[in-house]
Tab-separated table of C-alpha atoms in Angstrom:
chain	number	residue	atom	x	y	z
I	1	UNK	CA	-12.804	-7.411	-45.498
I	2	UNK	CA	-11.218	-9.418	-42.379
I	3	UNK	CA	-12.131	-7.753	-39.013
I	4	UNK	CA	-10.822	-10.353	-36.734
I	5	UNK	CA	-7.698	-10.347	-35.254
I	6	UNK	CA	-7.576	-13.764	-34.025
I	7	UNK	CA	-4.329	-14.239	-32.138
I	8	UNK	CA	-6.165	-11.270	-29.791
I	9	UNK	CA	-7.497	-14.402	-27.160
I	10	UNK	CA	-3.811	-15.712	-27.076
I	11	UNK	CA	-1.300	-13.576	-25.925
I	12	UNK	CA	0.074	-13.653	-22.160
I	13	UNK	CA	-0.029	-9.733	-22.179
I	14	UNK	CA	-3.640	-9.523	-23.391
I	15	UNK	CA	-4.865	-11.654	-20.913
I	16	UNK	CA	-2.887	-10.406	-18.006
I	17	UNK	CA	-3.802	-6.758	-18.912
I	18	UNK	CA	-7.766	-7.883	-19.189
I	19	UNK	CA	-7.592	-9.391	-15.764
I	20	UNK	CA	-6.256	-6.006	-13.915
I	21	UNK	CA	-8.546	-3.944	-16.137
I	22	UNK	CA	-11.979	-5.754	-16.968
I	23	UNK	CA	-13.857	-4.674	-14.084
I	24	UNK	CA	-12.741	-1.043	-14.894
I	25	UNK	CA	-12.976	-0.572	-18.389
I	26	UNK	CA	-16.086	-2.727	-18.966
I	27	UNK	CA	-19.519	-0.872	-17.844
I	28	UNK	CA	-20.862	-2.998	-15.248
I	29	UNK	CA	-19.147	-5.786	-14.829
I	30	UNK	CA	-19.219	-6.455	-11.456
I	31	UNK	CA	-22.795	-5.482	-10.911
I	32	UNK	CA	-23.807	-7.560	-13.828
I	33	UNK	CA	-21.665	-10.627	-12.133
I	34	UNK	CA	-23.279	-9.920	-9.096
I	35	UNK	CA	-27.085	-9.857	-10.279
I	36	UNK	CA	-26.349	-13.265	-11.537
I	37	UNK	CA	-25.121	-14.711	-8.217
I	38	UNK	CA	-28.093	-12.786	-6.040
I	39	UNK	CA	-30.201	-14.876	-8.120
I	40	UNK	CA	-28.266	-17.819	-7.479
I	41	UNK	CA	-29.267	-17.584	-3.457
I	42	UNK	CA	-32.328	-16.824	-4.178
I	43	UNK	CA	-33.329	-19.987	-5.875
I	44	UNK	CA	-31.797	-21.604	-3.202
I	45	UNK	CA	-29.589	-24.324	-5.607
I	46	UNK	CA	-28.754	-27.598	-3.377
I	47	UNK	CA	-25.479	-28.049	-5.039
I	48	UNK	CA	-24.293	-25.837	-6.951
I	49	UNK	CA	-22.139	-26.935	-10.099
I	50	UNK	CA	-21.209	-24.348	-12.201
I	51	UNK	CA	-19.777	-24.675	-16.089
I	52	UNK	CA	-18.607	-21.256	-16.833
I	53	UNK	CA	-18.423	-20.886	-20.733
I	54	UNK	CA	-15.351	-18.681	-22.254
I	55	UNK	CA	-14.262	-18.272	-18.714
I	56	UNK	CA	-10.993	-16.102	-19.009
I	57	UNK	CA	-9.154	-14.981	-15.934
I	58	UNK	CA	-11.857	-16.658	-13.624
I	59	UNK	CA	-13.515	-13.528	-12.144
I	60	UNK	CA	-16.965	-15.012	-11.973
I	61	UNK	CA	-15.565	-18.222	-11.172
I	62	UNK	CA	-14.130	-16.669	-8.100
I	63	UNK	CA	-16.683	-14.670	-6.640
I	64	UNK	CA	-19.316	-18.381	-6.816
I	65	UNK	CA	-16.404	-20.116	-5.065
I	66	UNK	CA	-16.783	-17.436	-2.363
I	67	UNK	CA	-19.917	-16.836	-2.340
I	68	UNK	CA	-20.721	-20.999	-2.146
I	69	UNK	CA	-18.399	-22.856	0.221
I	70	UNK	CA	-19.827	-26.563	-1.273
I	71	UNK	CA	-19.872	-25.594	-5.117
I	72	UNK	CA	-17.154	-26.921	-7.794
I	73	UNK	CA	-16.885	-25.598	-11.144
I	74	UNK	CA	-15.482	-26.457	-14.336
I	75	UNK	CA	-13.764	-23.880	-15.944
I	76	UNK	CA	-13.808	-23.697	-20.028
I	77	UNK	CA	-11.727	-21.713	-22.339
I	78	UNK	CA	-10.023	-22.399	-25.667
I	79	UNK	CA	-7.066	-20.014	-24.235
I	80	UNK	CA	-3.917	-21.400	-22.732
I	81	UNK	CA	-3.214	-17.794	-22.071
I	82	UNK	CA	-6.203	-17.303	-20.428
I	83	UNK	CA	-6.025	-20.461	-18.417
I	84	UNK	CA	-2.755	-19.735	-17.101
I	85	UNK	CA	-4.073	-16.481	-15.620
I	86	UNK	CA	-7.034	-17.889	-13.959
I	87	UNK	CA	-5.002	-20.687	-12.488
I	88	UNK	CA	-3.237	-18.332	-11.053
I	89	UNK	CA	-6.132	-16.438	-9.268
I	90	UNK	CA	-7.986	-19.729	-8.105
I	91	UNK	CA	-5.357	-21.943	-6.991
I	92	UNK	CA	-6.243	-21.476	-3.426
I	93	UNK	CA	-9.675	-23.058	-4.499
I	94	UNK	CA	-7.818	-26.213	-7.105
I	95	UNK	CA	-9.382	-29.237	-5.791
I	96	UNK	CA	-13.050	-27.452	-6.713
I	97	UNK	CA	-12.171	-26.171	-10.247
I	98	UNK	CA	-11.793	-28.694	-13.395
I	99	UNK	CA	-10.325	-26.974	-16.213
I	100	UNK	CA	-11.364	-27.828	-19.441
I	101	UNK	CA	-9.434	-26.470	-22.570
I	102	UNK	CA	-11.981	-26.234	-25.402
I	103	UNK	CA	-13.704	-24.097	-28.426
I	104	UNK	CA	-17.477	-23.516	-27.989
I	105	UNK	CA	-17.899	-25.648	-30.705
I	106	UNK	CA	-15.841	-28.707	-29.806
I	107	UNK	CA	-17.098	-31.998	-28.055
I	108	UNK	CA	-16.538	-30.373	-24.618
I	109	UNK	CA	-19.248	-31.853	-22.468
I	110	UNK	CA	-17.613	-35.213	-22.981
I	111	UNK	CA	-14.960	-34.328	-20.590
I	112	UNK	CA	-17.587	-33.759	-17.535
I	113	UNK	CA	-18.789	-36.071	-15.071
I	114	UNK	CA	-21.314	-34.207	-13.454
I	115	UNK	CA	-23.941	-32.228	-15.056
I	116	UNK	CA	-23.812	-28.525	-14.088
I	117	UNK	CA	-26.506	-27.252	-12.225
I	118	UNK	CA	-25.443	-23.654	-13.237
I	119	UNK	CA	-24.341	-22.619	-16.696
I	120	UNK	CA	-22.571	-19.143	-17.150
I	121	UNK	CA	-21.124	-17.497	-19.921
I	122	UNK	CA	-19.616	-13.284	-19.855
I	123	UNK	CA	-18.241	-11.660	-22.946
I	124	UNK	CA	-18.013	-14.787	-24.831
I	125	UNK	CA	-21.052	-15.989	-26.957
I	126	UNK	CA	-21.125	-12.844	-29.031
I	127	UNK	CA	-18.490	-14.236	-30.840
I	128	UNK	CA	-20.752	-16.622	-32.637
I	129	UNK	CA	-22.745	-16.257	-35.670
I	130	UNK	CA	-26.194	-16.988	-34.877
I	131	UNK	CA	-27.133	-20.767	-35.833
I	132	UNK	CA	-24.033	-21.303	-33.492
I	133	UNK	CA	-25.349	-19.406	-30.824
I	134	UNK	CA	-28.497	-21.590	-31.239
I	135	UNK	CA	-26.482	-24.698	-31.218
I	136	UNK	CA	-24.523	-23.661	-28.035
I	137	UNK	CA	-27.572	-22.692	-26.111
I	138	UNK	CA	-29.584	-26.177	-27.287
I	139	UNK	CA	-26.232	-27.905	-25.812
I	140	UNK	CA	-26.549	-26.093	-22.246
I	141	UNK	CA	-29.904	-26.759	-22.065
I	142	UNK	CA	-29.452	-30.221	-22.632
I	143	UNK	CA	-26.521	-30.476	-20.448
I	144	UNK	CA	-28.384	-28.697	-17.673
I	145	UNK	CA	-29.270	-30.872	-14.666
I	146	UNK	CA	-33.604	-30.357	-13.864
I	147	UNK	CA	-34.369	-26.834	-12.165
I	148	UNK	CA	-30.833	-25.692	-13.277
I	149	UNK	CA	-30.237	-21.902	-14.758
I	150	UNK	CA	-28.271	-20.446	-17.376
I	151	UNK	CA	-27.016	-17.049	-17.552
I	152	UNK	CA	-25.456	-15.278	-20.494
I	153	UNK	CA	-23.660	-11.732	-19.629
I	154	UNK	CA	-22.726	-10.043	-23.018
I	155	UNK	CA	-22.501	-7.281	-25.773
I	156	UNK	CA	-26.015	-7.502	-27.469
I	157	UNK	CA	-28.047	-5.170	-29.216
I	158	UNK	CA	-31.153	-3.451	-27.706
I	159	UNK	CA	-34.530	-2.289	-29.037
I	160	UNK	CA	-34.020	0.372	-31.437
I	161	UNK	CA	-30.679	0.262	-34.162
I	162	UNK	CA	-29.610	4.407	-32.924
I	163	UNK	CA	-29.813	3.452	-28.938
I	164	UNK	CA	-27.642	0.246	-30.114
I	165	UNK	CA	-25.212	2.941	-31.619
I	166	UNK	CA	-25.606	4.888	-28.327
I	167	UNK	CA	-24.704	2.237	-26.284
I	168	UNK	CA	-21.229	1.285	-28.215
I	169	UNK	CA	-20.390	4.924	-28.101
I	170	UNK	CA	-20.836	5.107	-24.297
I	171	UNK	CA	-18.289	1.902	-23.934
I	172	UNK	CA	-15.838	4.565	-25.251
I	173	UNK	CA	-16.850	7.228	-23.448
I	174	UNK	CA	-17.091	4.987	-20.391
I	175	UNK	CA	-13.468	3.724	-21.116
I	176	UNK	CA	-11.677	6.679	-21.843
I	177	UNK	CA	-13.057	8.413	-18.845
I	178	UNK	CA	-11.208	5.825	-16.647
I	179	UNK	CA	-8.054	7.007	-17.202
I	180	UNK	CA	-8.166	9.783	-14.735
I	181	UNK	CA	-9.422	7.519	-11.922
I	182	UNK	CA	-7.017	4.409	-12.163
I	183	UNK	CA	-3.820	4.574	-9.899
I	184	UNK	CA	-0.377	4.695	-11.504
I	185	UNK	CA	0.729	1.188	-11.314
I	186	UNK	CA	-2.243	0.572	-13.479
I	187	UNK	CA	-1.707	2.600	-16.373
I	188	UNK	CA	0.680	0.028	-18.333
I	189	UNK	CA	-2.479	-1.922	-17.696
I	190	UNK	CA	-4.931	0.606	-19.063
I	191	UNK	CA	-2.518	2.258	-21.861
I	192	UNK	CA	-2.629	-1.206	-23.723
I	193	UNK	CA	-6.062	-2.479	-22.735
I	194	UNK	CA	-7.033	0.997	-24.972
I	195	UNK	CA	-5.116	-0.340	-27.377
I	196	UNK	CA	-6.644	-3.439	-27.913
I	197	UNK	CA	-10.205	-1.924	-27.245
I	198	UNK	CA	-9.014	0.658	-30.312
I	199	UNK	CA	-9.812	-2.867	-32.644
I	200	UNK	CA	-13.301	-3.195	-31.235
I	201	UNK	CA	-14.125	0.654	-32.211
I	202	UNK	CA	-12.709	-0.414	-35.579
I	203	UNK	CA	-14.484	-2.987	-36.222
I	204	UNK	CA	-17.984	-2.298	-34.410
I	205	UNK	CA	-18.070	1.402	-35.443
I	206	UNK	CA	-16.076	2.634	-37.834
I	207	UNK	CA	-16.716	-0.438	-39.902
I	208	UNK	CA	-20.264	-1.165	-38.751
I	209	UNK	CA	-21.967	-1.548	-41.820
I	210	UNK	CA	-18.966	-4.487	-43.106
I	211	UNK	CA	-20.734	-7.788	-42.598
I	212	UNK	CA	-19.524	-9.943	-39.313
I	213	UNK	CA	-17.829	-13.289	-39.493
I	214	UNK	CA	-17.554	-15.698	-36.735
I	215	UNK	CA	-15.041	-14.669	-34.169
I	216	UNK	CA	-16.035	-10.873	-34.560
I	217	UNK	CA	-18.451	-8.933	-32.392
I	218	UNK	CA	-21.698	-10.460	-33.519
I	219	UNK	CA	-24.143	-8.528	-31.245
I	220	UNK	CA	-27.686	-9.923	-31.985
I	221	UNK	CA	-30.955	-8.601	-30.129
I	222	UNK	CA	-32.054	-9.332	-26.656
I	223	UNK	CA	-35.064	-10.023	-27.499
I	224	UNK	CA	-33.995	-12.690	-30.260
I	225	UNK	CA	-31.505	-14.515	-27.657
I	226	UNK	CA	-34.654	-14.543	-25.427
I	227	UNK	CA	-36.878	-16.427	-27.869
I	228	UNK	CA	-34.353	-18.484	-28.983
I	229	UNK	CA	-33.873	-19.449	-25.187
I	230	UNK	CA	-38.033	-19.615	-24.905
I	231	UNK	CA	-38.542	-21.894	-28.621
I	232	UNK	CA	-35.695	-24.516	-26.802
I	233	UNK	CA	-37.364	-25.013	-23.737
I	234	UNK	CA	-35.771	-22.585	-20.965
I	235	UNK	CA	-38.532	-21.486	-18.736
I	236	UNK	CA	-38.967	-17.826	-16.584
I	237	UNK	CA	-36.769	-16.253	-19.382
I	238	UNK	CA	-35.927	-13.011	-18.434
I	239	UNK	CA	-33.827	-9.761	-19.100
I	240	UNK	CA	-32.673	-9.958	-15.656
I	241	UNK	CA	-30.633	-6.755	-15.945
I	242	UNK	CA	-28.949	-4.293	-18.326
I	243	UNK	CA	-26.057	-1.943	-18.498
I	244	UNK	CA	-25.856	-0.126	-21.863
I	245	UNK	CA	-24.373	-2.489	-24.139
I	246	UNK	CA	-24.241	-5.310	-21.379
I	247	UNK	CA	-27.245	-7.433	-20.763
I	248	UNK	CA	-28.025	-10.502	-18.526
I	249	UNK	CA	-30.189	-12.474	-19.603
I	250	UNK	CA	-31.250	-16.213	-19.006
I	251	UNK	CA	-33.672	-18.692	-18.063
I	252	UNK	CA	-34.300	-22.040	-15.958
I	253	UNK	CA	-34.515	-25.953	-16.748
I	254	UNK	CA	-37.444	-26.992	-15.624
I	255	UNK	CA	-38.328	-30.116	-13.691
């Protein structure tokens, strides 16, 4: 049985209406975004060069532009939809953002010439089966400059299969709830971000049990993604923090 709707990454509406309502409807978004970034000053990067992976409307993009006056980044997304938004949102920042149109599993470090020192990735690499979520996370570490970090912000599953459940269930609950807090000139917004988010209950619980092909919501354990990241060679791997569904987890190239 197909799950996937795959035209759902490029349409102009979709994207706009994730923009206005992503850091409402998702469960800790921001805060999750944020982590990332205190971690960011903390290690005290000398230049930071960001690659942000599945990028979409350039949120995170944004706030390290802000955040870091000297850092560039290269944006990458295989949506012109998506593109157009985020072009939109960072053109006061253009001559510090390379744009880089591209699947996960295309040749897309060829068009970079600088290594990032900062890989990030939100709501993006769940997409891929697993040997492809291997592959992408060999190719960041290898395209990682020395004492660089990578960060991965997504849907993954947790210890135990009924708080997994739990945790999709509380996206709903989470998401439905915001409808009595958003302002008015939101609710077009909201009204057909629900719509859309009506697929991912589809597929993820009323069809849970129907095997996952890539493209779907392929949520895989923490605590596999955080091998996987040990057995390639990231270093001080870590579930840095967790929201429900929504972990952050990562680790650092070593010198």
């Amino acid at each position: 049985m197909e799950q996937i709707d795959k035209n759902r990454f490029h349409l102009q509406k979709m994207a706009v209406n994730y923009d206005k309502m992503c850091q409402i409807t998702v469960p800790g978004y921001d805060f999750l975004q944020n982590a990332a970034i205190d971690i960011l000053k903390f290690e005290n990067i000398e230049e930071i060069v960001l690659l942000d992976l599945g990028a979409g409307s350039g949120i995170l993009i944004e706030k390290v532009l802000k955040e870091f006056p000297d850092s560039s980044c290269y944006y990458l997304d295989s949506s012109d939809e998506f593109m157009s938004v985020a072009k939109e949102r960072l053109q006061k920042y253009e001559d510090r953002v390379n744009y880089i149109k591209s699947d996960f599993c295309k040749n897309w470090e060829s068009k970079m010439t600088k290594k990032p020192t900062v890989i990030t990735s939100m709501s993006a690499i769940h997409h891929l089966q697993t040997e492809n979520k291997k592959k992408l996370y060999q190719k960041c570490y290898d395209m990682l400059e020395e004492g660089g970090w990578f960060f991965n912000i997504d849907e993954m599953k947790t210890v135990t299969e009924d708080a997994y459940l739990k945790n999709l269930y509380y996206w709903i609950y989470h998401a439905q709830k915001q409808k009595y807090t958003i302002s008015d000139d939101l609710s077009p917004s909201y009204e057909a971000w629900m719509e859309k988010f009506s697929g991912w209950k589809k597929r993820n619980l009323d069809n849970v049990h129907i095997p996952k092909q890539e493209g779907d919501d392929i949520h895989e354990p923490f605590l596999a993604q955080l091998d996987c990241l040990k057995e390639i060679g990231f270093t001080e791997t870590d579930i840095f923090s967790k929201h429900m569904l929504w972990c952050l987890i990562g680790g650092k190239k070593s010198f």
